[in-house]
Short mmCIF file of C-alpha atoms in Angstrom, two decimals:
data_model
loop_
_atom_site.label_atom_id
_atom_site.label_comp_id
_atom_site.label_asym_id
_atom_site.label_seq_id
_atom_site.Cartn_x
_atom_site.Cartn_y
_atom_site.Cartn_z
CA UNK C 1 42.35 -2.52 3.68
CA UNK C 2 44.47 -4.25 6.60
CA UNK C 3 42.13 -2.51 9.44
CA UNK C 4 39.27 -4.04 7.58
CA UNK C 5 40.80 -7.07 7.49
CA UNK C 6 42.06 -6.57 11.29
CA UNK C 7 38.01 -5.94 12.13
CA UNK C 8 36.48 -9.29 10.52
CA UNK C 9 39.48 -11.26 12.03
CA UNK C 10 38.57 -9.40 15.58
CA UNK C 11 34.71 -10.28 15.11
CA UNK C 12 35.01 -14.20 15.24
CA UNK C 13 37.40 -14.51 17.89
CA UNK C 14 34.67 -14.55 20.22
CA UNK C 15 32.19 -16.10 17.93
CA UNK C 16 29.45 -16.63 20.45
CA UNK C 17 29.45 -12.75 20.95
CA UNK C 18 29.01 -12.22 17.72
CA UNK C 19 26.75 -14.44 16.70
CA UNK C 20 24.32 -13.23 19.30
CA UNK C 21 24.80 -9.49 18.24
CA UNK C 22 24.23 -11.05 14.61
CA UNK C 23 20.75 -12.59 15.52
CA UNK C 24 19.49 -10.21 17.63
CA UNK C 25 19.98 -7.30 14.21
CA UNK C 26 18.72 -10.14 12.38
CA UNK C 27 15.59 -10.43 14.33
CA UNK C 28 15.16 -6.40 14.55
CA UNK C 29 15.54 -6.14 10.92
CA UNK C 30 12.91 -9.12 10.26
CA UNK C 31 10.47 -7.98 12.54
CA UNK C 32 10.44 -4.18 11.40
CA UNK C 33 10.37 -5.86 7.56
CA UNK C 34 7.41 -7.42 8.23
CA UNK C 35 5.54 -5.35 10.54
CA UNK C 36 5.61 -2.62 8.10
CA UNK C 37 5.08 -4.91 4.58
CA UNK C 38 1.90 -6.19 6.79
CA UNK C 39 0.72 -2.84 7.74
CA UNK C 40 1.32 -1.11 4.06
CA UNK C 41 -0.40 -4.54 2.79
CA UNK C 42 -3.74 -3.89 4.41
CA UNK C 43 -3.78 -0.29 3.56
CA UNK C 44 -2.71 -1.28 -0.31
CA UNK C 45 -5.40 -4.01 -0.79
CA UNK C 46 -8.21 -1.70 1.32
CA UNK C 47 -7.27 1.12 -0.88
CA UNK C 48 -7.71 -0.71 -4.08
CA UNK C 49 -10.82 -2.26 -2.96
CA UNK C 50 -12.55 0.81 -2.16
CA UNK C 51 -11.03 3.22 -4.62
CA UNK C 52 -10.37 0.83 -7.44
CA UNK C 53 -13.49 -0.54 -8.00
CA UNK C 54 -15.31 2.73 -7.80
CA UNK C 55 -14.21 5.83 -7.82
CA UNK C 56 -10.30 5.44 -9.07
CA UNK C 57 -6.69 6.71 -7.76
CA UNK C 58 -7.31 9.81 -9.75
CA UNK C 59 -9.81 11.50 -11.43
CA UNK C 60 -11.07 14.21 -14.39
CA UNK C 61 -14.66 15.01 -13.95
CA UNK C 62 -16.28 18.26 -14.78
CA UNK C 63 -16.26 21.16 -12.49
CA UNK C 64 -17.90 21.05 -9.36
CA UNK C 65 -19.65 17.50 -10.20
CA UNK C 66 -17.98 16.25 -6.98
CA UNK C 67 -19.89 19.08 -4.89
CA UNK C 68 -23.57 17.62 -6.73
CA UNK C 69 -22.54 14.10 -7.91
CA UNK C 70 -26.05 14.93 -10.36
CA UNK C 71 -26.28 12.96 -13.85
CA UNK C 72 -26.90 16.44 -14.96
CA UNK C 73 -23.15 17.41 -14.13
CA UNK C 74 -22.01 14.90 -16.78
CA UNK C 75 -19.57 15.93 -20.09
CA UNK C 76 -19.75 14.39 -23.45
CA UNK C 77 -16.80 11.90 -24.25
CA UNK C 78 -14.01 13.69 -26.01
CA UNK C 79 -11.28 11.91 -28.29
CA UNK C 80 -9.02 15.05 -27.80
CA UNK C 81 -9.20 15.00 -24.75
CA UNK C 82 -8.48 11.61 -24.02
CA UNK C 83 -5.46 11.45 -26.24
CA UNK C 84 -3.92 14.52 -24.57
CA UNK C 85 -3.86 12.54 -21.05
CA UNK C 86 -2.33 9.20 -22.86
CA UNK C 87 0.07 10.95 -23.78
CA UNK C 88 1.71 11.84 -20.05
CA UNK C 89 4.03 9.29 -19.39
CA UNK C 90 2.82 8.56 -15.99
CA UNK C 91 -0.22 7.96 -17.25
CA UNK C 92 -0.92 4.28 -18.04
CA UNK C 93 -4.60 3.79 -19.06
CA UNK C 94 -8.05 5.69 -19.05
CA UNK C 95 -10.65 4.35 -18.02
CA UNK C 96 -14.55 5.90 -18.73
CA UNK C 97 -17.14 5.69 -16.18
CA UNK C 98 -20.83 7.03 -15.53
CA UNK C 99 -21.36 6.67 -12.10
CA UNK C 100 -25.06 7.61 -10.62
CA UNK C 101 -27.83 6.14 -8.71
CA UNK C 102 -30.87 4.11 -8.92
CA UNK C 103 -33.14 2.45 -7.17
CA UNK C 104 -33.61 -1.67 -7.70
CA UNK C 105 -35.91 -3.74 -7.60
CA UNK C 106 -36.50 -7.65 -7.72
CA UNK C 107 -39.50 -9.50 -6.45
CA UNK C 108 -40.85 -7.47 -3.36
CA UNK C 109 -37.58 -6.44 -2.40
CA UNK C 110 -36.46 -3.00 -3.59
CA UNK C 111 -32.88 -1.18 -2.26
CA UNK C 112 -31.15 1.82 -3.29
CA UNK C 113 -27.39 1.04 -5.28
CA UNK C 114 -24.95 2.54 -6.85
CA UNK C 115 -24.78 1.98 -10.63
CA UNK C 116 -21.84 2.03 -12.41
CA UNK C 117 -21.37 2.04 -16.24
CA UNK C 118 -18.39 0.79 -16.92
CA UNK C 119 -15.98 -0.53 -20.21
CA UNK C 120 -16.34 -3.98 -19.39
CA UNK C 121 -13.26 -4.75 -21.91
CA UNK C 122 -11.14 -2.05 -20.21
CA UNK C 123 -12.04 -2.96 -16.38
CA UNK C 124 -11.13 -6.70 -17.34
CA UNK C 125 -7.52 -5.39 -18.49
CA UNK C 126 -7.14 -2.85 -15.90
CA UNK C 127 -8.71 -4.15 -12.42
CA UNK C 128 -8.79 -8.18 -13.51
CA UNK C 129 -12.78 -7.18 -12.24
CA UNK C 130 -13.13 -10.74 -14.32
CA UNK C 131 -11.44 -12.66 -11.62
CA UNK C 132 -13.69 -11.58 -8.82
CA UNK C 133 -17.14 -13.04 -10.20
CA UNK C 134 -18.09 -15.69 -8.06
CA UNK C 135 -21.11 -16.94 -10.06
CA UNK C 136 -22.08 -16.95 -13.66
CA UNK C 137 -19.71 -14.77 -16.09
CA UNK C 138 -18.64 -11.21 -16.94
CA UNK C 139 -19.96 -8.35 -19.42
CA UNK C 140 -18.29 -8.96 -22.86
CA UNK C 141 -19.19 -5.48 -24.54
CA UNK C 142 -20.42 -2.29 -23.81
CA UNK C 143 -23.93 -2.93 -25.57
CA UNK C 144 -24.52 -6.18 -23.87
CA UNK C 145 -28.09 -5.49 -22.26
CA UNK C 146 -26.86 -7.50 -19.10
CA UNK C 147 -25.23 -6.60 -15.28
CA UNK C 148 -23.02 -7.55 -13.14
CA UNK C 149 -23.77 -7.08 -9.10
CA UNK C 150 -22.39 -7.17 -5.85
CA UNK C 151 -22.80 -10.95 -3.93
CA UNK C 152 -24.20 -8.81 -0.66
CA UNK C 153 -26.48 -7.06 -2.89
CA UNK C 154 -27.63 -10.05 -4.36
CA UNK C 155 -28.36 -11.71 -1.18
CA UNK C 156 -29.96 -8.86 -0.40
CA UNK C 157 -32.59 -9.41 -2.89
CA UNK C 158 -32.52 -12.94 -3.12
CA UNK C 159 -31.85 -13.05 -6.64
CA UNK C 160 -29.56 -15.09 -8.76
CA UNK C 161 -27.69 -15.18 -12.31
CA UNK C 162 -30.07 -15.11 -15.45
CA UNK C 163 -32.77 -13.38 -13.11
CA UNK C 164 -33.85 -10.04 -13.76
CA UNK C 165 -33.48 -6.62 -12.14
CA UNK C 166 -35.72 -3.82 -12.50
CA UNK C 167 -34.10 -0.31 -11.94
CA UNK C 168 -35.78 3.29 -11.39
CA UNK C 169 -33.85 5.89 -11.12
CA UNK C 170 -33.82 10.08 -12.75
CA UNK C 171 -31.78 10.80 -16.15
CA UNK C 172 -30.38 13.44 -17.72
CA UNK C 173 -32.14 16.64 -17.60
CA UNK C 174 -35.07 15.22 -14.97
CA UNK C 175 -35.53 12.60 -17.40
CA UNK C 176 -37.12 8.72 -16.34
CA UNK C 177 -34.70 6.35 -16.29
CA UNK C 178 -35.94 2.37 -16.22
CA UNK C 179 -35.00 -0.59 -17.39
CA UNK C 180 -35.07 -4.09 -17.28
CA UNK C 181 -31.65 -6.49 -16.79
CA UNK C 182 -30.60 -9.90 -17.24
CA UNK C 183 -28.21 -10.71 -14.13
CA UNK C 184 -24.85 -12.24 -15.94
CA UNK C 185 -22.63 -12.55 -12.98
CA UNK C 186 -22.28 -11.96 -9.60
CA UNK C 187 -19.33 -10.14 -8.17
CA UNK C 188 -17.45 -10.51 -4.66
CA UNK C 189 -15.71 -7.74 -4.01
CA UNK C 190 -12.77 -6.68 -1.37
CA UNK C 191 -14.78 -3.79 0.47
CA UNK C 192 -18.13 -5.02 2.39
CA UNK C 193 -19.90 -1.67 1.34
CA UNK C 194 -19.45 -2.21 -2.12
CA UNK C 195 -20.11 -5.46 -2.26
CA UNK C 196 -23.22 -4.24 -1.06
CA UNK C 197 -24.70 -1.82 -3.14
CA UNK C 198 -23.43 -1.97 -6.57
CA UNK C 199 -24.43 -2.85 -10.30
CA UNK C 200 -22.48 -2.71 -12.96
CA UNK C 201 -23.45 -1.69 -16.50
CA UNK C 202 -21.97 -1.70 -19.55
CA UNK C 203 -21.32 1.91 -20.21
CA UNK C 204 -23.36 2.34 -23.20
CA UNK C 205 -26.23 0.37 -21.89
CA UNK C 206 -26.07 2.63 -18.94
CA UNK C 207 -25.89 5.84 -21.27
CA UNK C 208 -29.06 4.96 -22.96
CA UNK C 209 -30.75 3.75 -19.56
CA UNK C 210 -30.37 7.46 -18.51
CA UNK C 211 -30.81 9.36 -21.31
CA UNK C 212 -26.92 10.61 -21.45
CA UNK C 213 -25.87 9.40 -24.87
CA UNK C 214 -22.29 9.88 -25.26
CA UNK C 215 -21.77 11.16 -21.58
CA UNK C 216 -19.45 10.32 -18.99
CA UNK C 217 -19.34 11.48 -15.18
CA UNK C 218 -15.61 10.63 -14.81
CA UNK C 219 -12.42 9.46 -16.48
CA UNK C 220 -10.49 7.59 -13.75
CA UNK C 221 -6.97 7.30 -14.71
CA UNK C 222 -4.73 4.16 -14.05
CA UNK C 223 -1.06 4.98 -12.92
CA UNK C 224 1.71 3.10 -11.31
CA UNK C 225 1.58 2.78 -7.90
CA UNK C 226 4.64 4.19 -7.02
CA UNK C 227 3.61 7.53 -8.72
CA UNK C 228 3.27 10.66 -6.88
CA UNK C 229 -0.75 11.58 -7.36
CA UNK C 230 -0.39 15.06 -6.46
CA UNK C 231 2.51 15.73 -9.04
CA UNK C 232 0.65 13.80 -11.45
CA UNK C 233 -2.42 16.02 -10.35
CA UNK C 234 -0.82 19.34 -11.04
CA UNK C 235 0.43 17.64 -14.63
CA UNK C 236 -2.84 16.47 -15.75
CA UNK C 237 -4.44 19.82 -14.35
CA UNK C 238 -1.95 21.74 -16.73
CA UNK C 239 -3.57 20.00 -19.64
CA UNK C 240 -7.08 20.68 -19.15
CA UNK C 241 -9.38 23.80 -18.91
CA UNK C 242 -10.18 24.43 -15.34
CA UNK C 243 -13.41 26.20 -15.81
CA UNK C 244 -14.61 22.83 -17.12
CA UNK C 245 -12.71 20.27 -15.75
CA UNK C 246 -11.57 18.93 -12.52
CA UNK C 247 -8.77 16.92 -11.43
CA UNK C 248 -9.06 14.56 -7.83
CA UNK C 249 -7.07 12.06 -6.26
CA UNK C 250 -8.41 9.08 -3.84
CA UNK C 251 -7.20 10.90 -0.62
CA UNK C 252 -9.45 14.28 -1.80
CA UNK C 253 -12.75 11.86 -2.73
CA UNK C 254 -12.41 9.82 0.36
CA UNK C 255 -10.89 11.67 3.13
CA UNK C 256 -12.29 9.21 5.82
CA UNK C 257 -10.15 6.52 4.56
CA UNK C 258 -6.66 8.95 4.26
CA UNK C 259 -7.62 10.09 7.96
CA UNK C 260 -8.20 6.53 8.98
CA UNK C 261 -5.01 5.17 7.43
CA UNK C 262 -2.95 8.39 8.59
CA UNK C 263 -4.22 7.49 12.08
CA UNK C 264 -3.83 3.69 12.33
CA UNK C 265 -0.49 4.35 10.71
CA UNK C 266 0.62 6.57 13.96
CA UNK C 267 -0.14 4.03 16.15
CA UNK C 268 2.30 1.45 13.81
CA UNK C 269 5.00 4.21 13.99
CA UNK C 270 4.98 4.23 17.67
CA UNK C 271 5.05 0.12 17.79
CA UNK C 272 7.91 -0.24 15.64
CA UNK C 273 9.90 3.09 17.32
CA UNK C 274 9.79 0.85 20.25
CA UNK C 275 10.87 -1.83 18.68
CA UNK C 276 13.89 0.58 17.56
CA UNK C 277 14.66 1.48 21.12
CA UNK C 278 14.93 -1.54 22.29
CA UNK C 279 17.32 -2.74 19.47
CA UNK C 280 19.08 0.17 20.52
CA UNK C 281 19.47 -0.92 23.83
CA UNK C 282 20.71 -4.59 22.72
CA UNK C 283 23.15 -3.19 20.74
CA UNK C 284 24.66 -1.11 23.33
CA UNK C 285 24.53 -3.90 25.57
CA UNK C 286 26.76 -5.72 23.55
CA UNK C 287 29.40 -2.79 22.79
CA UNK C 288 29.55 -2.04 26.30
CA UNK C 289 30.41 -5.89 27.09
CA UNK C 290 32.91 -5.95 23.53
CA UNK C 291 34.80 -3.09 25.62
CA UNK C 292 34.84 -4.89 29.04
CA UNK C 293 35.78 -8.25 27.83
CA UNK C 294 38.81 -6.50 25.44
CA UNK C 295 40.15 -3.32 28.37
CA UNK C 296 43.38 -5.24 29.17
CA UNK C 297 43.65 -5.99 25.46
CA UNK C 298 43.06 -2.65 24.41
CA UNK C 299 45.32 -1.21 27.23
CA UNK C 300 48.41 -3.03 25.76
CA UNK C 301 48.07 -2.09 22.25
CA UNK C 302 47.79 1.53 22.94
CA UNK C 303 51.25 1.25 25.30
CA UNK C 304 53.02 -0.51 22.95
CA UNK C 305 52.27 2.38 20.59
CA UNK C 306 49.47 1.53 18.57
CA UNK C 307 47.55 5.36 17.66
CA UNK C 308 44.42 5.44 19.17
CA UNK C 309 42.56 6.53 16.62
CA UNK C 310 43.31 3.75 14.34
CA UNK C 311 41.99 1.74 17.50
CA UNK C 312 38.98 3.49 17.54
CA UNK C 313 38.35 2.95 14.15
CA UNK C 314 38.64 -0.88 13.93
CA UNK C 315 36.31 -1.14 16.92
CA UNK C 316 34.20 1.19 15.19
CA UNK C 317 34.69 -1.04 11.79
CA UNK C 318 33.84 -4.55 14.00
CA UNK C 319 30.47 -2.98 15.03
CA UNK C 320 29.44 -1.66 11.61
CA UNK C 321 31.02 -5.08 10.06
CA UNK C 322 28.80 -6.97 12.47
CA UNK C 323 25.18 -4.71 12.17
CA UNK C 324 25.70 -5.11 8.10
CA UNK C 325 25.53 -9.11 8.43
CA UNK C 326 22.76 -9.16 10.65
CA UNK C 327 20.94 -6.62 8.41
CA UNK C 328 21.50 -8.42 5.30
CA UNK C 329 20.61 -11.76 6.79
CA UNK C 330 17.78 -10.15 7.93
CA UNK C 331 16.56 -8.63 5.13
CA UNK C 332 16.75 -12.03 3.04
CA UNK C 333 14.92 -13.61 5.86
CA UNK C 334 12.34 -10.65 5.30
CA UNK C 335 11.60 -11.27 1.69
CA UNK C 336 11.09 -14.93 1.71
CA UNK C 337 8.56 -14.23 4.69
CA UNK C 338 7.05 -11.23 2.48
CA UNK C 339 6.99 -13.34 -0.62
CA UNK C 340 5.29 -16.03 1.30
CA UNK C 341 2.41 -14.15 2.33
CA UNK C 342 2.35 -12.10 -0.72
CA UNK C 343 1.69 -15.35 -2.60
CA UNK C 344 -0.57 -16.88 0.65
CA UNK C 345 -2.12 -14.21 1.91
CA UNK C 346 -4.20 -14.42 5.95
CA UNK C 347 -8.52 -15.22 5.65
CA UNK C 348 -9.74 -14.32 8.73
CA UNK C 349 -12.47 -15.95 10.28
CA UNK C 350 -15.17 -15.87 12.70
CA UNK C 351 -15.35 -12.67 15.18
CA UNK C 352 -11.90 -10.97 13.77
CA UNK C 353 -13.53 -11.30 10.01
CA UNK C 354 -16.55 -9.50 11.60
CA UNK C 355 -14.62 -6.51 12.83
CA UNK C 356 -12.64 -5.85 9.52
CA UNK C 357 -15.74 -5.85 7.71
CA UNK C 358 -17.74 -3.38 10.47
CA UNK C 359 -14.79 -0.70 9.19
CA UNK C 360 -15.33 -1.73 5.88
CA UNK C 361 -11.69 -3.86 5.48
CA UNK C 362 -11.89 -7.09 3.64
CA UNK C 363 -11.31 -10.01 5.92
CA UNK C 364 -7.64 -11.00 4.16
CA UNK C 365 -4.07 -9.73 5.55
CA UNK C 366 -2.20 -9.18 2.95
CA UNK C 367 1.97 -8.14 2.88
CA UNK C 368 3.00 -5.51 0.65
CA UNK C 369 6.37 -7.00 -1.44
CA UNK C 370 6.87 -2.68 -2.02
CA UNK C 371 11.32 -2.63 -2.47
CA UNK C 372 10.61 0.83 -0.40
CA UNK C 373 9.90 -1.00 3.02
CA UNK C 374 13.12 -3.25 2.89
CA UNK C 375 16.02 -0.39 2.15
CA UNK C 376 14.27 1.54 4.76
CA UNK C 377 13.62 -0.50 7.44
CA UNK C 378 17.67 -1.08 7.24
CA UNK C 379 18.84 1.80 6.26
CA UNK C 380 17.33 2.71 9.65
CA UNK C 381 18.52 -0.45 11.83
CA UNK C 382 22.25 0.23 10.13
CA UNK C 383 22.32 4.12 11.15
CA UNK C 384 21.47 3.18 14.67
CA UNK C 385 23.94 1.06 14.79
CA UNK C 386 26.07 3.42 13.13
CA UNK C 387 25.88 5.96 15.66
CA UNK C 388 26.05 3.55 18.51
CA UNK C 389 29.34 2.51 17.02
CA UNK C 390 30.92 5.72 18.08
CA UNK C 391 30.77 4.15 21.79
CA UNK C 392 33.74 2.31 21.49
CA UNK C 393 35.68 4.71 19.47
CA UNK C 394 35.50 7.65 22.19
CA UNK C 395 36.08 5.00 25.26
CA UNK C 396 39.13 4.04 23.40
CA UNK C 397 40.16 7.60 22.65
CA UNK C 398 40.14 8.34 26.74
CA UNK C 399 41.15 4.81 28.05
CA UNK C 400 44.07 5.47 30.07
CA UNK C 401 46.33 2.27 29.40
CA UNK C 402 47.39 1.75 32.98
CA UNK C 403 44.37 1.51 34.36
CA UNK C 404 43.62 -0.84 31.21
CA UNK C 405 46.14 -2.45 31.66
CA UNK C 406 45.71 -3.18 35.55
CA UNK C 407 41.92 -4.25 34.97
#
């Protein structure tokens, strides 16, 4: 207790020193805090865009329907089977989906989409899909005879809410599948492509349309986001038969997007291990000048007997004493920056809100408030300064105290 005490005494004598050491942890802690909630942000929100609008985290379909994504490779909805997956603990919801194709057509214009029947009720309390309809209003049931489109698909075809959509595609067993739709709402959704290409049905509305009565093409499941898909995979794979079913997760459905993210994600690790070298650097800097400024010092408290070691260790103690308040400091400074954009997310505009959506990213920046990224980011700024603390410690232990001295 008395060398800790001897450390934080030792730190503000030369407050100026330390308040510069302080800042400049402060600022490496900030920086890395947000760099990576910004990065993990865009990749959260683009994930959820594109995976949870369509196709889901994870997914049960029936074997090999993701080789020929065919209406014909459709299984009947099964109570059993549905109440065996509710019951995992990881997983929070179900959510039934018959996902095909069709071809639509309003006025001259005709375009191919992707249809989607969908639980309205369950995709309101699940995805908040509600909240993104940007004209009229949302499906209330699964038998409502109405749809709900994309706002690029709809400018596409220059149609509007309470107009109707014809759509032609094949059913079930080579079957015709047409009908006609009253437009209820248009939709504006994260991901460009999306947005541009898809209706959705209500599920049983969609069923009927394509002669599949009580079939679905997928159960999506809805999990925390923290959970680990590929454990949760094997879990849920367990359960089922595997000669009839199939379990996927988001990175297996869309591998473009995992490679994309795995490679932009390189190029972040490389920007902020820079950033870690030159904090590094500062740090040092400031040890080495610590031992300058205190050699005489130093040099008469080891010849009037004071054990080097227990030298060592207080200048090891000052270092460590002074990393922990610039990490903590920056850290707080971290979430209310976080928080801030979490709440206020970034809109680009003009040319940069052109190249997000060429790769398909929504045009907003958002900051990921995950608890991961802070104990991380300075866990890592506190070993590095951990290890540079050393420094002092071994000068001390071969500082010669007449030479010290004489300095």
């Amino acid at each position: 207790m008395m060398l800790l005490k001897l450390a934080w005494l030792n730190i503000w004598r030369n407050k100026r020193r330390t308040i510069i050491t302080t800042t400049s942890v402060f600022f490496a802690v900030l920086l890395a805090v947000t760099t990576r909630s910004m990065t993990d942000g865009v990749y959260e929100n683009m994930i959820h865009n594109i995976v949870g609008y369509s196709s889901g985290y994870l997914q049960i379909h029936q074997y090999g329907y993701w080789d020929e994504q065919s209406i014909d490779n459709t299984f009947e909805e099964n109570g059993e089977l549905n109440q065996k997956l509710l019951k995992n603990p990881k997983v929070k919801n179900i959510m039934p989906r018959l996902n095909t194709f069709a071809l639509a057509s309003y006025s001259e214009k005709t375009k191919g989409v992707l249809v989607l029947g969908i639980d309205p009720i369950k995709e309101k309390e699940v995805n908040n899909l509600d909240q993104k309809i940007s004209k009229g209003t949302y499906l209330e049931s699964e038998n409502e005879n109405a749809i709900v489109l994309g706002e690029g698909l709809a400018a596409q075809l220059k149609l509007g809410v309470n107009d109707s959509l014809v759509l032609l595609g094949q059913g079930y067993h080579a079957s015709s599948a047409a009908a006609k739709f009253k437009v209820k709402g248009i939709i504006k959704l994260g991901s460009p492509d999306l947005n541009n290409n898809i209706v959705y049905i209500p599920l049983r509305q969609a069923q009927y349309m394509y002669g599949a009565e009580n079939r679905l093409t997928a159960i999506s499941i809805l999990t925390d986001k923290n959970t680990n898909l590929e454990k949760l995979k094997v879990s849920l794979q367990g359960l089922l038969d595997s000669d009839r079913y199939e379990v996927m997760t988001w990175k297996e459905m869309i591998p473009e997007m995992d490679q994309f993210i795995e490679a932009d994600s390189t190029g972040q690790y490389i920007i902020i291990g820079v950033l870690y070298f030159l904090i590094s650097f500062g740090l040092f800097g400031t040890l080495l000048m610590m031992i300058f400024e205190r050699k005489h010092e130093l040099g008469i408290l080891i010849a009037i007997g004071m054990k080097k070691h227990l030298l060592a260790l207080i200048l090891m103690l000052e270092s460590i004493m002074i990393a922990l308040i610039g990490c903590l400091t920056g850290v707080l400074g971290g979430m209310l920056v976080v928080t801030w954009f979490n709440k206020n997310p970034i809109h680009f505009t003009g040319e940069l809100k052109e190249i997000y959506e060429n790769y398909g990213i929504e045009s907003i920046m958002y900051f990921s408030n995950s608890a991961n990224i802070f104990v991380v980011q300075t866990l890592i700024v506190l070993i590095l300064a951990i290890v540079l603390a050393f420094y002092p410690g071994y000068t001390v232990m071969k500082l010669k105290p007449i030479d010290a001295i004489n300095s």
